[in-house]
Structures are given as structure tokens and as C-alpha cells.
Tab-separated table of C-alpha atoms in Angstrom:
chain	number	residue	atom	x	y	z
A	1	UNK	CA	-1.429	16.793	22.150
A	2	UNK	CA	-3.650	14.733	20.567
A	3	UNK	CA	-4.008	10.810	21.082
A	4	UNK	CA	-4.570	9.000	17.552
A	5	UNK	CA	-5.251	5.356	17.717
A	6	UNK	CA	-4.596	3.447	14.416
A	7	UNK	CA	-6.065	-0.221	13.602
A	8	UNK	CA	-4.763	-2.383	12.901
A	9	UNK	CA	-1.713	-2.150	14.593
A	10	UNK	CA	-0.243	-4.952	12.798
A	11	UNK	CA	-1.305	-7.811	10.000
A	12	UNK	CA	-0.302	-10.211	7.771
A	13	UNK	CA	-1.631	-9.813	4.446
A	14	UNK	CA	-1.767	-12.366	1.217
A	15	UNK	CA	-0.694	-10.748	-2.080
A	16	UNK	CA	-3.443	-9.228	-4.216
A	17	UNK	CA	-5.700	-8.505	-1.215
A	18	UNK	CA	-6.600	-5.066	0.014
A	19	UNK	CA	-6.282	-3.984	3.611
A	20	UNK	CA	-8.199	-0.670	5.001
A	21	UNK	CA	-5.968	1.304	7.974
A	22	UNK	CA	-8.021	3.418	10.244
A	23	UNK	CA	-6.921	6.545	12.103
A	24	UNK	CA	-8.987	7.787	14.832
A	25	UNK	CA	-7.964	11.154	16.982
A	26	UNK	CA	-9.517	12.045	20.355
A	27	UNK	CA	-10.092	15.853	19.178
A	28	UNK	CA	-10.974	17.493	16.132
A	29	UNK	CA	-7.735	18.198	13.782
A	30	UNK	CA	-7.471	20.584	11.017
A	31	UNK	CA	-4.857	18.293	9.141
A	32	UNK	CA	-4.396	14.931	8.960
A	33	UNK	CA	-1.581	12.792	6.779
A	34	UNK	CA	-0.620	9.232	5.677
A	35	UNK	CA	3.132	8.536	5.852
A	36	UNK	CA	5.022	5.257	4.625
A	37	UNK	CA	7.972	4.209	6.226
A	38	UNK	CA	9.376	1.333	4.743
A	39	UNK	CA	11.684	-1.487	6.356
A	40	UNK	CA	14.912	0.163	7.825
A	41	UNK	CA	13.836	3.771	5.808
A	42	UNK	CA	12.838	7.103	6.450
A	43	UNK	CA	9.432	8.236	6.713
A	44	UNK	CA	7.900	9.511	2.952
A	45	UNK	CA	4.374	11.419	2.856
A	46	UNK	CA	1.938	9.671	0.761
A	47	UNK	CA	-1.173	12.016	0.733
A	48	UNK	CA	-3.046	14.747	2.787
A	49	UNK	CA	-6.422	13.429	3.531
A	50	UNK	CA	-9.081	16.299	2.802
A	51	UNK	CA	-12.245	16.705	4.770
A	52	UNK	CA	-15.248	16.256	2.106
A	53	UNK	CA	-12.971	15.812	-0.667
A	54	UNK	CA	-10.387	13.725	-2.659
A	55	UNK	CA	-6.599	13.536	-1.067
A	56	UNK	CA	-4.008	15.277	-2.208
A	57	UNK	CA	-1.268	12.910	-3.286
A	58	UNK	CA	2.460	13.350	-3.263
A	59	UNK	CA	4.562	12.287	-6.157
A	60	UNK	CA	4.778	8.888	-6.526
A	61	UNK	CA	1.689	7.865	-5.122
A	62	UNK	CA	-2.092	7.632	-6.381
A	63	UNK	CA	-5.442	7.380	-5.549
A	64	UNK	CA	-5.992	4.160	-7.152
A	65	UNK	CA	-3.153	2.168	-5.045
A	66	UNK	CA	-3.933	4.268	-1.975
A	67	UNK	CA	-7.636	5.408	-1.610
A	68	UNK	CA	-8.199	7.547	1.374
A	69	UNK	CA	-11.157	8.622	3.273
A	70	UNK	CA	-11.843	11.546	5.618
A	71	UNK	CA	-15.625	11.808	6.493
A	72	UNK	CA	-15.089	14.155	9.198
A	73	UNK	CA	-12.823	16.389	11.357
A	74	UNK	CA	-11.795	13.254	13.809
A	75	UNK	CA	-11.016	10.054	11.321
A	76	UNK	CA	-9.591	8.910	8.248
A	77	UNK	CA	-8.953	5.385	6.306
A	78	UNK	CA	-6.184	4.536	3.788
A	79	UNK	CA	-6.509	1.261	1.985
A	80	UNK	CA	-3.409	-0.405	0.474
A	81	UNK	CA	-4.892	-1.883	-3.014
A	82	UNK	CA	-3.654	-4.784	-4.646
A	83	UNK	CA	-0.811	-5.734	-2.247
A	84	UNK	CA	2.760	-6.483	-3.052
A	85	UNK	CA	5.524	-7.380	-0.640
A	86	UNK	CA	6.466	-4.282	-2.075
A	87	UNK	CA	3.988	-2.739	0.145
A	88	UNK	CA	5.184	-4.365	3.498
A	89	UNK	CA	5.801	-0.768	5.708
A	90	UNK	CA	4.547	0.707	8.552
A	91	UNK	CA	1.401	3.663	7.589
A	92	UNK	CA	1.376	6.023	10.007
A	93	UNK	CA	-1.427	8.675	10.400
A	94	UNK	CA	-0.227	12.161	11.510
A	95	UNK	CA	-2.379	15.108	12.335
A	96	UNK	CA	-2.379	19.150	12.937
A	97	UNK	CA	-4.159	19.985	16.199
A	98	UNK	CA	-5.902	23.519	16.072
A	99	UNK	CA	-4.331	24.117	19.603
A	100	UNK	CA	-0.716	22.783	18.621
A	101	UNK	CA	-0.732	23.921	15.113
A	102	UNK	CA	2.863	24.304	14.906
A	103	UNK	CA	3.379	20.274	15.763
A	104	UNK	CA	2.566	17.278	14.249
A	105	UNK	CA	1.806	14.236	15.897
A	106	UNK	CA	1.982	10.959	14.679
A	107	UNK	CA	-0.247	7.536	15.933
A	108	UNK	CA	1.361	4.141	16.683
A	109	UNK	CA	1.277	3.061	13.100
A	110	UNK	CA	0.429	-0.429	11.406
A	111	UNK	CA	2.688	-2.525	10.534
A	112	UNK	CA	1.871	-4.290	7.402
A	113	UNK	CA	3.484	-7.687	6.010
A	114	UNK	CA	2.803	-8.624	2.709
A	115	UNK	CA	3.452	-12.252	1.616
B	1	UNK	CA	14.976	21.639	-1.937
B	2	UNK	CA	14.574	20.789	1.670
B	3	UNK	CA	16.883	18.175	2.798
B	4	UNK	CA	17.796	16.719	6.348
B	5	UNK	CA	20.992	14.632	6.703
B	6	UNK	CA	21.345	12.655	9.865
B	7	UNK	CA	25.121	11.122	9.144
B	8	UNK	CA	25.338	8.857	11.869
B	9	UNK	CA	23.461	5.762	10.710
B	10	UNK	CA	24.049	3.925	13.774
B	11	UNK	CA	25.349	4.718	17.516
B	12	UNK	CA	26.322	2.390	19.987
B	13	UNK	CA	27.106	3.889	23.749
B	14	UNK	CA	27.036	2.004	27.199
B	15	UNK	CA	24.896	3.104	29.675
B	16	UNK	CA	25.111	6.385	31.632
B	17	UNK	CA	27.563	7.812	28.739
B	18	UNK	CA	26.450	10.585	27.161
B	19	UNK	CA	25.646	10.741	23.397
B	20	UNK	CA	24.684	13.164	20.844
B	21	UNK	CA	22.536	12.868	17.474
B	22	UNK	CA	23.464	15.365	14.814
B	23	UNK	CA	21.215	16.472	12.523
B	24	UNK	CA	22.045	18.957	9.475
B	25	UNK	CA	19.374	20.625	6.981
B	26	UNK	CA	19.019	22.598	4.373
B	27	UNK	CA	16.418	25.048	3.078
B	28	UNK	CA	15.672	28.282	1.377
B	29	UNK	CA	12.862	29.355	3.490
B	30	UNK	CA	13.538	31.520	6.413
B	31	UNK	CA	10.917	30.647	8.635
B	32	UNK	CA	10.457	26.958	9.505
B	33	UNK	CA	10.329	24.354	12.182
B	34	UNK	CA	12.436	21.624	13.335
B	35	UNK	CA	11.601	18.654	15.016
B	36	UNK	CA	12.860	15.422	16.797
B	37	UNK	CA	11.339	12.184	16.886
B	38	UNK	CA	11.887	9.133	18.740
B	39	UNK	CA	10.580	5.613	17.362
B	40	UNK	CA	10.827	2.511	19.903
B	41	UNK	CA	11.004	-0.437	18.182
B	42	UNK	CA	7.200	-0.787	18.515
B	43	UNK	CA	6.965	1.379	15.743
B	44	UNK	CA	5.218	4.699	17.215
B	45	UNK	CA	6.608	7.988	16.382
B	46	UNK	CA	6.927	10.174	19.682
B	47	UNK	CA	7.329	13.806	19.306
B	48	UNK	CA	10.124	15.074	21.359
B	49	UNK	CA	10.810	19.040	20.467
B	50	UNK	CA	9.711	21.618	18.025
B	51	UNK	CA	11.978	24.480	17.379
B	52	UNK	CA	11.027	27.404	15.119
B	53	UNK	CA	13.685	29.261	12.991
B	54	UNK	CA	13.883	32.791	15.122
B	55	UNK	CA	14.419	30.767	18.588
B	56	UNK	CA	18.240	29.906	18.773
B	57	UNK	CA	17.678	29.486	22.490
B	58	UNK	CA	19.333	26.040	23.275
B	59	UNK	CA	16.468	23.827	25.200
B	60	UNK	CA	16.831	21.274	27.856
B	61	UNK	CA	14.307	18.822	29.003
B	62	UNK	CA	15.641	16.223	31.940
B	63	UNK	CA	18.296	14.354	30.245
B	64	UNK	CA	17.454	15.661	26.857
B	65	UNK	CA	19.068	18.898	25.274
B	66	UNK	CA	18.815	20.369	21.908
B	67	UNK	CA	21.687	22.548	20.467
B	68	UNK	CA	20.468	24.876	17.205
B	69	UNK	CA	22.511	26.721	15.601
B	70	UNK	CA	21.824	28.649	12.297
B	71	UNK	CA	24.948	29.403	11.535
B	72	UNK	CA	25.555	25.960	10.728
B	73	UNK	CA	22.214	24.468	9.685
B	74	UNK	CA	22.200	22.088	12.847
B	75	UNK	CA	19.828	21.042	15.323
B	76	UNK	CA	21.832	18.652	17.125
B	77	UNK	CA	20.448	16.242	20.336
B	78	UNK	CA	22.069	15.086	23.292
B	79	UNK	CA	21.269	12.678	25.884
B	80	UNK	CA	23.297	12.778	28.924
B	81	UNK	CA	23.598	9.877	31.275
B	82	UNK	CA	21.645	7.466	28.997
B	83	UNK	CA	19.713	4.545	29.595
B	84	UNK	CA	18.361	1.306	28.063
B	85	UNK	CA	15.058	3.035	27.388
B	86	UNK	CA	16.445	5.574	25.143
B	87	UNK	CA	17.067	2.724	22.602
B	88	UNK	CA	15.311	3.809	19.599
B	89	UNK	CA	15.628	5.121	16.046
B	90	UNK	CA	15.312	8.868	16.464
B	91	UNK	CA	14.129	11.075	13.307
B	92	UNK	CA	15.241	14.741	12.698
B	93	UNK	CA	12.931	16.521	10.503
B	94	UNK	CA	12.127	20.269	8.557
B	95	UNK	CA	8.859	21.719	8.189
B	96	UNK	CA	9.250	24.885	5.941
B	97	UNK	CA	6.506	27.446	6.482
B	98	UNK	CA	4.736	27.413	2.908
B	99	UNK	CA	1.106	28.096	2.571
B	100	UNK	CA	-1.622	25.390	2.258
B	101	UNK	CA	-1.034	22.500	3.206
B	102	UNK	CA	1.996	21.513	1.795
B	103	UNK	CA	3.262	24.131	4.579
B	104	UNK	CA	2.883	20.758	6.922
B	105	UNK	CA	4.858	18.305	5.039
B	106	UNK	CA	7.472	17.165	7.050
B	107	UNK	CA	11.026	16.099	5.341
B	108	UNK	CA	12.762	13.624	7.518
B	109	UNK	CA	16.297	12.337	7.993
B	110	UNK	CA	16.993	8.975	7.379
B	111	UNK	CA	17.332	8.551	11.108
B	112	UNK	CA	19.998	7.445	13.952
B	113	UNK	CA	19.702	4.107	15.614
B	114	UNK	CA	20.792	4.330	19.106
B	115	UNK	CA	21.417	1.118	21.157
B	116	UNK	CA	22.128	1.629	24.498
B	117	UNK	CA	23.903	-1.352	26.312
B	118	UNK	CA	23.440	-2.465	29.791
């Protein structure tokens, strides 16, 4: 398995501001993803974080709102831009490791509340 | 299109009771993986089990057991002798084996909130 650390774990943000969430993995991973979980809801894939190139976004998510970086094989960031209360969610980083290529692991999640 | 249904939104049991969480899935792929994850109140998603579509053997891990039946497209999860620490939201998820990054995408059910009462 992989140890996946996310920062911040929780934050309260003002409407209109932007926040960057970091995801750090303790080993090199083949794939990294970002999911969103709105309150009381299931998880929805935002995008695949591609190393050295632009992220691949799912329908309903755009780069201007959720810019993503992945500078190397162990680190990625997700920025939630121009936040509104509807962005209040848990944002989770997930990875596929080379060893556990069939299993998808998740980070601890970053719980954002927009006021 | 793929779909995962967890019909039970919330379940409450008294400690030491057995409880089964249902999961029904839909897919056109012949090759796929099914997962169960546990999400305690702290929010992290904890991996519990992975099962591929070619392995219908049931699995037991301590108090946890899983019953995979392709004939009914179900992958149910049973906790025996439940404990308060089992209280969490449990998600069933499906991963279809396509090509490229899409094959790693998980389709989640809506989750079942389990409350174990002391």
C-alpha cells in the first residue's frame, strides 16, 4: 500500500478565495486522481493528474476552476478557485501504485467549508 | 454505462449483531474489479477489499466477509459480531478494465451509513 498525506486536512475559506490542496505519497505511483465528495454524497472523480502535462478532467469540471499540478511521481496539488459555498466538500487524492496496480488507495481527505 | 447501487442508505444495529451491506452493480465489461471502502467520521477512505470479476470465491477476513455473485451482479459485505468501531459509511465501487487512465476510474455507490449502538 501507499501512505498518502493531504494538506490541509480541514479549512474554512472565504467566498471568492482560492485554496490549494497538496497530496504527497511516500512512494512513486503510476496514477494520481482527485475526487470530490459533497456533504452526504458519494465520490465523484474530478480529474486525472498527469505528470508533466495538463490534467484530464471529467465532464462538469474545468481547469479554470480546478487547476491541477503534478510535477513528479509522488506529489500533486489541486486548487479550488473562486470558491463558493457549493464547493464545500471533502477533496480526496487517490493513487495507483506500481506494486498494487489493481488497487486504488485514498488519502485522508481535505475537508473544506466555504463561508 | 456502469452503475453501483447500495440500496440501504442507513442501517442501525446493536453491538454484537451481524449486519450485511448490499451492493449491486451494472457493467457491460467482462473484466472488472469491485471494491469496498470504509469512511469513518474523520473522512478518510480506507480500502477494505478488491475482487476481480474472474474470482467468485467468497472471502473472509476476521469479522468481515464478502459474497460475490456474478449471476446476480452483487458483491455483499457482512460484518459479524459488529462493534462500535465499525460505525462508518461504507462504499462499494466498480472499476471497469478499459484502456488508458479511464480504466482506473472508480464508480461509487451512494454509500451505506452503518451505526453500531453499544
